CSV table of C-alpha atoms in Angstrom, one decimal:
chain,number,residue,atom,x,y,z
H,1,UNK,CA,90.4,-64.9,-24.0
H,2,UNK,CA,93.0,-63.3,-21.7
H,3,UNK,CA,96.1,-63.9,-23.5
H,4,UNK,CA,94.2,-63.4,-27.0
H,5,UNK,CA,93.1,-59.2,-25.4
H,6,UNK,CA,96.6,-59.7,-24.3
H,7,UNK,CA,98.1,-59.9,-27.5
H,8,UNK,CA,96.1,-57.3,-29.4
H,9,UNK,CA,96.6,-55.0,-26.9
H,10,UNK,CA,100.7,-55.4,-26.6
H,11,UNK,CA,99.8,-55.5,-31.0
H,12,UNK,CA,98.0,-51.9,-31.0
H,13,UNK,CA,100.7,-50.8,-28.5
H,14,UNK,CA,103.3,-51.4,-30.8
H,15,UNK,CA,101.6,-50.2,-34.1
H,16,UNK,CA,100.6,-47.1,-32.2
H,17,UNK,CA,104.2,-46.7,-30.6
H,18,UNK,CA,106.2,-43.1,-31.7
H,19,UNK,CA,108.6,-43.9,-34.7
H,20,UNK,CA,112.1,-42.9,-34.1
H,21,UNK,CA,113.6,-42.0,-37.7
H,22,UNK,CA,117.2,-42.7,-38.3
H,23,UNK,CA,119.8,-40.0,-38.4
H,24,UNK,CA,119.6,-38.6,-42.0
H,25,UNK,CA,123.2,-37.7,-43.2
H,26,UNK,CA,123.5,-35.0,-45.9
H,27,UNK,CA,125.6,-34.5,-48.7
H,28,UNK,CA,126.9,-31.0,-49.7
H,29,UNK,CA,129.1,-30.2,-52.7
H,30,UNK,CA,132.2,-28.5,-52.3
H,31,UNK,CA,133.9,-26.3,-55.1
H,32,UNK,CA,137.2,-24.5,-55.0
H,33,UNK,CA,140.4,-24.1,-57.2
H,34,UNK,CA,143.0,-27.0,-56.0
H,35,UNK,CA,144.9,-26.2,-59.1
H,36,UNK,CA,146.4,-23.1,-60.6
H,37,UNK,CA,147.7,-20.3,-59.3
H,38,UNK,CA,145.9,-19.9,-56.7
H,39,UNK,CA,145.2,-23.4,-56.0
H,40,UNK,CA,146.8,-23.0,-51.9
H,41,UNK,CA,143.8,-20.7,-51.0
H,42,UNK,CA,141.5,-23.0,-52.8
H,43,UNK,CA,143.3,-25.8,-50.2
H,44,UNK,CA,143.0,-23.9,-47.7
H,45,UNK,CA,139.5,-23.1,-48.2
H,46,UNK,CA,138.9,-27.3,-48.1
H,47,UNK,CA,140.9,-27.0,-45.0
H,48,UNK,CA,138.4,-24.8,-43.6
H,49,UNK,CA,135.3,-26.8,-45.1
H,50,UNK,CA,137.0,-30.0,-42.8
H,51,UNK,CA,137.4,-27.5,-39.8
H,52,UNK,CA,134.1,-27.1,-40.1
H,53,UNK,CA,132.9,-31.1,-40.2
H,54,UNK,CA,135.2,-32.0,-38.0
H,55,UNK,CA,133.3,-29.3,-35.3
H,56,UNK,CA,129.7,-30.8,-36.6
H,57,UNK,CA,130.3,-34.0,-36.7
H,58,UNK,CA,132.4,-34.7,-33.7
H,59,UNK,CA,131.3,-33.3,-30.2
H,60,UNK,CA,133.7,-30.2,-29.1
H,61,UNK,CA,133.3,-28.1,-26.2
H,62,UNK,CA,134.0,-25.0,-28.1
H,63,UNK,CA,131.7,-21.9,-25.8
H,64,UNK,CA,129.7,-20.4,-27.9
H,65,UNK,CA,130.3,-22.2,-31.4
H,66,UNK,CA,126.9,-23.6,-33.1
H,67,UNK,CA,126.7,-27.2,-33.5
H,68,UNK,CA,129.8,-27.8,-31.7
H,69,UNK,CA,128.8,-29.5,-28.6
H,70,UNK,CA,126.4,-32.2,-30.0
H,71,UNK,CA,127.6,-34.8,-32.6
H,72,UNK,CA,125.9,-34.4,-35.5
H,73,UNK,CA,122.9,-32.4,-36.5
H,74,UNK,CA,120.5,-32.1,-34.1
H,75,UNK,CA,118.0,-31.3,-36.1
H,76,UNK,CA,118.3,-34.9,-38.2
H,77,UNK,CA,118.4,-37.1,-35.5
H,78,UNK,CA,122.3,-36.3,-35.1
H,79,UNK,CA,122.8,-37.0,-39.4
H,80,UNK,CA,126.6,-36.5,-40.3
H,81,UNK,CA,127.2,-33.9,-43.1
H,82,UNK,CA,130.2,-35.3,-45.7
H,83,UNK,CA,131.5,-33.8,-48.8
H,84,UNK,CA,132.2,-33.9,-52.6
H,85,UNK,CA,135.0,-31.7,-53.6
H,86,UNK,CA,135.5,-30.4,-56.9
H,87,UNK,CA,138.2,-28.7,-58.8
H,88,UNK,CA,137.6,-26.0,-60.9
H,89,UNK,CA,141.2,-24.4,-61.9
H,90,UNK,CA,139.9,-21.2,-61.9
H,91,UNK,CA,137.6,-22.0,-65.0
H,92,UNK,CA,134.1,-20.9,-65.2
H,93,UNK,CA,133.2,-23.7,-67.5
H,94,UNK,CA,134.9,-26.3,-65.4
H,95,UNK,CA,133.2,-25.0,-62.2
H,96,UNK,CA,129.6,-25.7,-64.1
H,97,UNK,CA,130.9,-29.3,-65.2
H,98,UNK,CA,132.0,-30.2,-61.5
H,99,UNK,CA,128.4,-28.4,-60.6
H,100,UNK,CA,126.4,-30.6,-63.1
H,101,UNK,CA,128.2,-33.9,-62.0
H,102,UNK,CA,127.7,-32.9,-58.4
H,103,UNK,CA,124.0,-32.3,-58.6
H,104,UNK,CA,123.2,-35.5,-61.5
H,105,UNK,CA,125.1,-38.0,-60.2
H,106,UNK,CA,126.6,-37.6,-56.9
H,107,UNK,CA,122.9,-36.4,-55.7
H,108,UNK,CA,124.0,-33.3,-53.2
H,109,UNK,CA,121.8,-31.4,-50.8
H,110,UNK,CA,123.5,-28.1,-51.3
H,111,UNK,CA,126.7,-26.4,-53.3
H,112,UNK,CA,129.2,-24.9,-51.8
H,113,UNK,CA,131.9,-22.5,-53.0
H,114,UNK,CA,134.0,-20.9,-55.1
H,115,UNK,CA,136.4,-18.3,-54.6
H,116,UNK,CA,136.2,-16.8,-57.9
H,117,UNK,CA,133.6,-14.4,-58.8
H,118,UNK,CA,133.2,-15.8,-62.4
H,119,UNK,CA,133.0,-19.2,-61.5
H,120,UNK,CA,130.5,-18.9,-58.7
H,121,UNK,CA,128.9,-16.6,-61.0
H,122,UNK,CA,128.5,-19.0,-64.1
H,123,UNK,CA,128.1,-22.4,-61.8
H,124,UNK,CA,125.8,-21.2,-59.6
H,125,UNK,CA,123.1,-20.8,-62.4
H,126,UNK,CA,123.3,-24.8,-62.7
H,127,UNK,CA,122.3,-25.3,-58.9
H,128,UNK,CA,119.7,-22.2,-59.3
H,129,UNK,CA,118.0,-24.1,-62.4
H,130,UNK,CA,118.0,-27.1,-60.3
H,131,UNK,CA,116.3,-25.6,-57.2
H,132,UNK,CA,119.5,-26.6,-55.0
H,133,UNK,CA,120.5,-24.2,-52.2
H,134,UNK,CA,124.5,-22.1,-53.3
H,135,UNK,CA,125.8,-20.8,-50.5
H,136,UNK,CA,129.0,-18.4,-50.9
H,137,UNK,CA,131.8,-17.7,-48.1
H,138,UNK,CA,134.1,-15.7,-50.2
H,139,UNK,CA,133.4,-14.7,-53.3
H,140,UNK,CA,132.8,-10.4,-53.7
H,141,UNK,CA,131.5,-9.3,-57.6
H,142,UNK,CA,128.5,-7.3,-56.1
H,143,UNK,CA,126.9,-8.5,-59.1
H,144,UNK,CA,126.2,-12.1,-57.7
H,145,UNK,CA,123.6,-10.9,-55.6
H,146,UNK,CA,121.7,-8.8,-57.8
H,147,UNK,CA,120.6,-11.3,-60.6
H,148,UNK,CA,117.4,-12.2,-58.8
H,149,UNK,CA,118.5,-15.7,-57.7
H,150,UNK,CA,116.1,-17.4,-55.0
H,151,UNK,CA,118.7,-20.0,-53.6
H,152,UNK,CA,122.3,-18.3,-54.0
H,153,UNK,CA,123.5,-16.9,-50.2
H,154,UNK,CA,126.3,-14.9,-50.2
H,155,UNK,CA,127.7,-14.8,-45.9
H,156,UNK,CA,130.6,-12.3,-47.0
H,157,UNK,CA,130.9,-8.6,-47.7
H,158,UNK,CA,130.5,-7.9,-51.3
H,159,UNK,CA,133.7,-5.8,-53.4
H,160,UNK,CA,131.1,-2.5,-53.1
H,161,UNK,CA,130.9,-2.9,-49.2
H,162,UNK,CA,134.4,-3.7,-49.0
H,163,UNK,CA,134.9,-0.3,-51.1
H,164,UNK,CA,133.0,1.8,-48.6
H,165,UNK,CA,135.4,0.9,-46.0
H,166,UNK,CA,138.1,1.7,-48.1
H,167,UNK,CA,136.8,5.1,-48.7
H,168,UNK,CA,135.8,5.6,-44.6
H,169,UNK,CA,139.4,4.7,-43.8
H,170,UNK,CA,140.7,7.6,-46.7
H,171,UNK,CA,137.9,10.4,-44.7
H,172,UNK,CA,138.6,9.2,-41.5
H,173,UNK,CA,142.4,9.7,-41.9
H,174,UNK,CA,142.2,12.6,-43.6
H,175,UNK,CA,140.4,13.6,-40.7
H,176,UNK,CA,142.3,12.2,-38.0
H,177,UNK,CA,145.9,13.5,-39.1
H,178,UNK,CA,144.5,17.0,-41.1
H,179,UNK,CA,145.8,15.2,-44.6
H,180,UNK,CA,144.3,15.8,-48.1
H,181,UNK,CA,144.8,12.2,-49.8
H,182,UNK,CA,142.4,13.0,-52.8
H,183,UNK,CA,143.7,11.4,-55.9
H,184,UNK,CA,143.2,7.5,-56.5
H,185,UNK,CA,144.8,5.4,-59.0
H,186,UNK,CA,142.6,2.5,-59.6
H,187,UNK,CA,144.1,-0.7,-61.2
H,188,UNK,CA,142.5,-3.9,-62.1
H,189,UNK,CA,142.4,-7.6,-64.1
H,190,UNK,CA,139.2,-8.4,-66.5
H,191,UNK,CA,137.4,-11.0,-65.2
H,192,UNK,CA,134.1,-10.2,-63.5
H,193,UNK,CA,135.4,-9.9,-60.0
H,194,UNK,CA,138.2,-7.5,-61.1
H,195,UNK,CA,136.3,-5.5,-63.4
H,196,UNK,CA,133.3,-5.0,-60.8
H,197,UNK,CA,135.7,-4.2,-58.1
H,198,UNK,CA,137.3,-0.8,-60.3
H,199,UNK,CA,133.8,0.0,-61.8
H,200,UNK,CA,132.7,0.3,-58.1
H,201,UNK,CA,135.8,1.8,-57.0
H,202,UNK,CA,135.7,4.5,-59.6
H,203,UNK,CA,131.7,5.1,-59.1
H,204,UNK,CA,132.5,5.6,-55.5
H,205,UNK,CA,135.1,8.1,-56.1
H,206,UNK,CA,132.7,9.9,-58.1
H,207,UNK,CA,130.1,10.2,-56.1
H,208,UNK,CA,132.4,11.0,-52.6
H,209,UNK,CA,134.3,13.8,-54.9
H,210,UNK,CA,138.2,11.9,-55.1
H,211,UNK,CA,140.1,13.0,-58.6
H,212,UNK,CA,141.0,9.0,-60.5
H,213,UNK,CA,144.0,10.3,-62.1
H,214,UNK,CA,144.5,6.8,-63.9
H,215,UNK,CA,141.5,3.7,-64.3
H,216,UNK,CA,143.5,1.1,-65.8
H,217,UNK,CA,141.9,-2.3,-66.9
H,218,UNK,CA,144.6,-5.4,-68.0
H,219,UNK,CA,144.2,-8.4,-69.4
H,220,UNK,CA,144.1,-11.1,-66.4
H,221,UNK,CA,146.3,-13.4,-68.7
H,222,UNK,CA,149.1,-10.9,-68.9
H,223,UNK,CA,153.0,-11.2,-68.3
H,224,UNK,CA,154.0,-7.8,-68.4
H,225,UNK,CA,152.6,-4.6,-66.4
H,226,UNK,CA,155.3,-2.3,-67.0
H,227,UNK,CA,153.2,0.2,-69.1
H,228,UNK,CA,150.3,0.2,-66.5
H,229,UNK,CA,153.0,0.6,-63.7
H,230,UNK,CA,154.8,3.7,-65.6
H,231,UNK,CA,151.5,5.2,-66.2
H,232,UNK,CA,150.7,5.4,-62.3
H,233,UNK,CA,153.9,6.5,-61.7
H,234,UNK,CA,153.7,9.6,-64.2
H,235,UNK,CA,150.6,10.3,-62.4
H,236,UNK,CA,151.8,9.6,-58.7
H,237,UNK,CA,148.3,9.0,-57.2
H,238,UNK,CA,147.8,9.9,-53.0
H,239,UNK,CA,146.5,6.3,-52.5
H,240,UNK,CA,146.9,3.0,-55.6
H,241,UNK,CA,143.6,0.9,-55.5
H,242,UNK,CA,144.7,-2.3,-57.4
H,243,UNK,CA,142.3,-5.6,-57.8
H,244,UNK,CA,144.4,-8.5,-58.8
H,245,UNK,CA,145.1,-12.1,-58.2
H,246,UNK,CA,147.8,-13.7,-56.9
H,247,UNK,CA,150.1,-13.8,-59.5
H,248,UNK,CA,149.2,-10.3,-60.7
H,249,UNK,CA,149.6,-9.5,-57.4
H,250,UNK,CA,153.2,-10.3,-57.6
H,251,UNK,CA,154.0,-9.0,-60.8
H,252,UNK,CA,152.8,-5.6,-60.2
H,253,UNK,CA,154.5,-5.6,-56.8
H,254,UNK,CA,158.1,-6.7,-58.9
H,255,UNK,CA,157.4,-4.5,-61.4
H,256,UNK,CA,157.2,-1.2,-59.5
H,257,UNK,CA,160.2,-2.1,-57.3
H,258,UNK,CA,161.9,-2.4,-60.9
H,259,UNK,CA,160.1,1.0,-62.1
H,260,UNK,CA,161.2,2.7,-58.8
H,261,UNK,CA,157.1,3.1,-58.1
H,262,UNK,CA,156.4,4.2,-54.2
H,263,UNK,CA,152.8,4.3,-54.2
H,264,UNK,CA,152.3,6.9,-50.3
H,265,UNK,CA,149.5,4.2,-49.9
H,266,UNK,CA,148.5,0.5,-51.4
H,267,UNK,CA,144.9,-0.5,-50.4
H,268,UNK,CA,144.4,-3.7,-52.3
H,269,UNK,CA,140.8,-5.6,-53.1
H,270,UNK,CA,141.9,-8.8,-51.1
H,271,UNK,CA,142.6,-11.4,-53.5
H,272,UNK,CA,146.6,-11.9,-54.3
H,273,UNK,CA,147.1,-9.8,-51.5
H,274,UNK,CA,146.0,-12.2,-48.9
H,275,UNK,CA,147.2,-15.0,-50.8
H,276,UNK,CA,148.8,-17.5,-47.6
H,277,UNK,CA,152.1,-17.5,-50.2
H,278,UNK,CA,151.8,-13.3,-50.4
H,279,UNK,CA,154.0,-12.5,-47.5
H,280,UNK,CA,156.7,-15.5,-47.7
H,281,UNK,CA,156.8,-15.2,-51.2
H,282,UNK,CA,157.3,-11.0,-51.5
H,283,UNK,CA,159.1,-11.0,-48.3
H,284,UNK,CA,160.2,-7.1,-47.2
H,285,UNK,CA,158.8,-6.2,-50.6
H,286,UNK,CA,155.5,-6.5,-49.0
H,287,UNK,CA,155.7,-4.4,-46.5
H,288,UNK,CA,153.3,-1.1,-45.9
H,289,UNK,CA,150.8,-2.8,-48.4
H,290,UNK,CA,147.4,-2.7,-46.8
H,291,UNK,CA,144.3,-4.6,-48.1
H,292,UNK,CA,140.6,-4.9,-46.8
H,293,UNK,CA,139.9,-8.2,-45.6
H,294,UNK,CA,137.1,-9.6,-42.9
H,295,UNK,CA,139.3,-11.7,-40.7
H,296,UNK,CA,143.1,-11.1,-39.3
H,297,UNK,CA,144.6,-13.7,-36.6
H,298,UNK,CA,144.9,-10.0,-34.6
H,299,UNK,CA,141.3,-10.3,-33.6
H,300,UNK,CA,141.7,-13.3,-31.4
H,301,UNK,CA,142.0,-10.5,-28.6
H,302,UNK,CA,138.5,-9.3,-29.2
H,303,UNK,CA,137.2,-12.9,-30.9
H,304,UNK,CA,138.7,-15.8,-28.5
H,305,UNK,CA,136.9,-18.1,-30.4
H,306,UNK,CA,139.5,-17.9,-33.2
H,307,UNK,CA,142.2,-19.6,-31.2
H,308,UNK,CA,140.8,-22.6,-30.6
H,309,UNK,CA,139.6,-22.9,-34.1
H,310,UNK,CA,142.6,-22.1,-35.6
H,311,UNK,CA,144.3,-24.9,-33.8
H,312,UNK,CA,141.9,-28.0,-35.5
H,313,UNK,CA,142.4,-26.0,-38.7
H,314,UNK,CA,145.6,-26.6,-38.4
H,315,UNK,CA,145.4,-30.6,-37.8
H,316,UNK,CA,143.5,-30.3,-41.7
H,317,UNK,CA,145.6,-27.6,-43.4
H,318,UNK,CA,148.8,-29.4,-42.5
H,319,UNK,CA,150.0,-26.9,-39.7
H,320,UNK,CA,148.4,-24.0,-41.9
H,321,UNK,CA,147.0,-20.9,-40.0
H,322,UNK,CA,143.8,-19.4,-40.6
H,323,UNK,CA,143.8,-16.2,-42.7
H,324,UNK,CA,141.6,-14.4,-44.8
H,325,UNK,CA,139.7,-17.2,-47.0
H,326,UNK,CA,139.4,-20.2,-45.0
H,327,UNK,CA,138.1,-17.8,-42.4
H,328,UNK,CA,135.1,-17.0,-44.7
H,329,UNK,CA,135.0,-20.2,-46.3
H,330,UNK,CA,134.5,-21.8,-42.1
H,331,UNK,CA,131.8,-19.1,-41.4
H,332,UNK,CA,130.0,-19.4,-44.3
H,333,UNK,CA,129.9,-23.6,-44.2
H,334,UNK,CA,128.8,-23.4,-40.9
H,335,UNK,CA,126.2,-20.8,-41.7
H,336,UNK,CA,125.1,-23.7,-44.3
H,337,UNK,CA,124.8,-25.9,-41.7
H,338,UNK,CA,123.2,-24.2,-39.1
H,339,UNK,CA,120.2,-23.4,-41.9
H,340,UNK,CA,120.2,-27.4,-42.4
H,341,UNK,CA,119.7,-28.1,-39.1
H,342,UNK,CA,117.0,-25.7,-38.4
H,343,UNK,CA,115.6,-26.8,-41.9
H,344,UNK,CA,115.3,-30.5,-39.9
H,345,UNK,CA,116.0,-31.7,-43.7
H,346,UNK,CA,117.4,-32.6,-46.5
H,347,UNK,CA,115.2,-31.5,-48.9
H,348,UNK,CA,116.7,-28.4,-50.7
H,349,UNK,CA,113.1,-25.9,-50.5
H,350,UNK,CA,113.1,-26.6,-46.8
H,351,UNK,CA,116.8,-26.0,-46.8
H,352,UNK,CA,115.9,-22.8,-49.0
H,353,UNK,CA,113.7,-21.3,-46.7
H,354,UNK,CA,115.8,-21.7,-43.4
H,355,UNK,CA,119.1,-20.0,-45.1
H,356,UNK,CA,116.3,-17.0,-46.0
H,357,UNK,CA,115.2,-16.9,-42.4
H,358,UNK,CA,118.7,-17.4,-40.6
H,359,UNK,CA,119.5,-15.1,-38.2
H,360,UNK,CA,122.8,-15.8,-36.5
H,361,UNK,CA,124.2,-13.4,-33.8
H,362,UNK,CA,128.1,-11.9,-34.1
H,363,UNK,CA,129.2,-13.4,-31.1
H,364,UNK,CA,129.1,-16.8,-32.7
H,365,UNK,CA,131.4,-16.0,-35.6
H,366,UNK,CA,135.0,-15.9,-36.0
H,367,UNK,CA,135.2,-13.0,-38.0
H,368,UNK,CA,134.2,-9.6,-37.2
H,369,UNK,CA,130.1,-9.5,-38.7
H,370,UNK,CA,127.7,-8.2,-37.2
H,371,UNK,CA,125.8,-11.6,-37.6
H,372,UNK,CA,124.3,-13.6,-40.7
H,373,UNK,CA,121.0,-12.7,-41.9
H,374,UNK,CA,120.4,-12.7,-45.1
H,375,UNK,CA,118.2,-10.0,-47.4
H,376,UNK,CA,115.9,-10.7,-50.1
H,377,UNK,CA,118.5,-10.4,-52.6
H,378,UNK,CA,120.5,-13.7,-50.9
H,379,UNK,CA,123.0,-11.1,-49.5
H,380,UNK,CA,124.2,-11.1,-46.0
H,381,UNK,CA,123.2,-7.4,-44.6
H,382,UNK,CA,125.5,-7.7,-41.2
H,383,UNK,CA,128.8,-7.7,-42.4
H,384,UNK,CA,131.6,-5.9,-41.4
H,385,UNK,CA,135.1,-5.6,-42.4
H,386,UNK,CA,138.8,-4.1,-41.6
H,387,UNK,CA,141.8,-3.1,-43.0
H,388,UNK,CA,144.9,-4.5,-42.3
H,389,UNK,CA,148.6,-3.9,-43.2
H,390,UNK,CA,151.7,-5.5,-43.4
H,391,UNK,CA,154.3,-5.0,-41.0
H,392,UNK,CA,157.7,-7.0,-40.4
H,393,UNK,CA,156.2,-9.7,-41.9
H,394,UNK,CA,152.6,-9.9,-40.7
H,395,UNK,CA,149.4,-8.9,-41.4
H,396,UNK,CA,148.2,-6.3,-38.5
H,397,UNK,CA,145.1,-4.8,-38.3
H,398,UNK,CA,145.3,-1.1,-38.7
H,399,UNK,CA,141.3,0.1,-39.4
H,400,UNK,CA,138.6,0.2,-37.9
H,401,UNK,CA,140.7,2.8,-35.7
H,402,UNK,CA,138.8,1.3,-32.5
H,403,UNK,CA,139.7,-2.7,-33.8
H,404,UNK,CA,143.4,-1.2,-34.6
H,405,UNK,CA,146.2,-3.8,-33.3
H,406,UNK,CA,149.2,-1.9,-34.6
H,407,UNK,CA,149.5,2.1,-35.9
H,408,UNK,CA,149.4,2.8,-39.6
H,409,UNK,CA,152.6,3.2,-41.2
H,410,UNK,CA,152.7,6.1,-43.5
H,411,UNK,CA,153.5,6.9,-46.1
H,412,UNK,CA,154.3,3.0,-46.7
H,413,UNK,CA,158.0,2.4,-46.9
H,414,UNK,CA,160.1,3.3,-50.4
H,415,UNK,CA,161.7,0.4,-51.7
H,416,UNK,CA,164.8,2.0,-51.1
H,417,UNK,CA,163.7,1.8,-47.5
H,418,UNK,CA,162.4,-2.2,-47.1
């Protein structure tokens, strides 16, 4: 009778003992453009994404960097996040292919991505019918974040919060050296990013009282610019506002050296501007060009955190430093993460609700936010940003004037004078 009260007792014991559950790992798709021309930003930015695993997955003693010290989530029993890139060329309809395979057959918890405004725009309506979390590091049409979404996050500033710093800088220098810079030239390409970034720019000016002496919109397929570039020239505006990719970027740029342009100041929209093959590839032709941009390697004296994770991206990017787009790209995976491991889950409304209740502080970031906490629109409402400028051959951080690394050079050098 013993052995038999014995047994059930070590039998209840067991039944009734707390269940460990297994680590659950989590799958989260990854979209950029690895071809094209911008396809090394879009590498970069999977650089960043694998800066970012390598931190979660792997213990690091990084001080104050989420995630870092433990391997693993936490939050599912120490689960492994992995990837499933996706190529999208820069096309809108390839980018909702890669989305749809992503979701139906290779069964993701999340999307990630994509750099371009239109893409992000057009594939993120796949993963919104789907109820799958979107979350966005870099991508800027203010227009992403007004369409009513309930799971697209975007961690970056948008093009119209990037726009207001622009316009602080032009008051606060104005301001600071008793100038008048009052007329704007605003140029742009005609995808959505583009076209959002000079509506904004040109509603702004409006409202703040700055002349636009030229609003010039160009086909983003285009091989020439030298009528666009003549027409600012006849005009001579104080400060040039152009929004272009990389390779409009560049032929602008050639174009007014050709032309004899010398805008007194170049504030670009990001994009080609911050390309990682900008500076190498325009050499002194870059030089005095400023553009907004959250993150410069500059910052490292206020953000020490950079540093060290600028050295393990480099072990992913090939010997790459950070810049402008992996930077957002790591911050806003990790913000991804973080949600996932408060969420405890993998399923994507628990997932959902976490990103919408995320509050991370600035300290923890590697770019200059104020934090990440999302609004009801999906948009992150603590971001910050800064203006930087080339100068012999490196970006330098000029604005905020209390951020400021180097003094602003102007007017920006003639061509005569690079």
């Amino acid at each position: 009778m013993r052995k038999l009260i014995l047994s059930v007792f070590t039998f209840i014991s067991l039944v009734c003992a707390p269940v460990i559950s297994a680590a659950e790992d989590v799958k989260i798709g990854v979209l950029y453009p690895l071809t094209g021309p911008v396809a090394q930003v879009g590498k970069d930015a999977v650089a960043a994404v694998k800066t970012a695993l390598d931190i979660i997955n792997n213990s690091h003693n990084i001080a104050g960097m989420p995630l870092a010290k433990d391997a693993g989530l936490k939050g599912l029993g120490g689960g492994k996040i992995s990837i499933v890139v996706g190529d999208h060329g820069g096309k809108p309809d390839v980018g909702v292919g890669e989305t749809e395979k992503m979701l139906n057959s290779d069964k993701v918890h999340a999307m990630f991505g994509a750099y371009y405004s239109s893409v992000t725009g057009a594939a993120s309506q796949v993963s919104e019918r789907a109820g799958i979390p979107w979350v966005n590091g870099e991508s800027t049409s203010p227009k992403l974040t007004t369409r009513g979404f309930k799971y697209f996050f975007r961690v970056t500033p948008h093009d119209g919060e990037f726009t207001q710093l622009m316009f602080e800088f032009i008051e606060d220098f104005n301001k600071k050296n008793n100038a008048n810079l009052n007329t704007l030239g605003i140029i742009h390409e005609d995808t959505l990013w583009g076209s959002d970034s000079g509506s904004t720019q040109n509603a702004m000016a409006e409202e703040k009282g700055y002349n636009v002496v030229e609003k010039i919109s160009y086909k983003a397929s285009t091989t020439t610019l030298t009528s666009e570039v003549q027409r600012l020239k006849a005009k001579d505006p104080d400060v040039t506002l152009p929004s272009q990719y990389t390779a409009d970027a560049f032929l602008f740029l050639n174009t007014a050296k050709e032309l004899d342009y010398n805008p007194k100041l170049l504030i670009a929209q990001n994009a080609g501007y911050v390309d990682p093959t900008f500076i190498s590839t325009m050499g002194a032709d870059a030089e005095g060009v400023i553009s907004r941009s959250p993150f410069n390697t500059d910052l490292a004296k206020t953000i020490p955190m950079i540093g060290t994770i600028n050295e393990i991206f480099k072990k992913h990017s090939g010997g790459r430093d950070l810049s402008d787009v992996p930077a957002r790209a790591f911050t806003g995976f990790m913000a991804l993460a973080i949600a996932i491991d408060n969420a405890g889950s993998t399923d994507p409304e628990k997932i959902r609700e976490a990103l919408a209740n995320l509050d991370v502080p600035g300290d923890a970031l590697i770019v200059p936010y104020k934090g990440i906490k999302f609004g009801a629109d999906g948009q992150n409402e603590a971001v910050r940003g800064v203006l930087m400028q080339v100068q012999n051959g490196k970006y330098c951080t000029v604005y905020p004037f209390e951020l400021a690394a180097c003094k602003l050079k102007y007017p920006m050098p003639t061509w005569s004078e690079r």
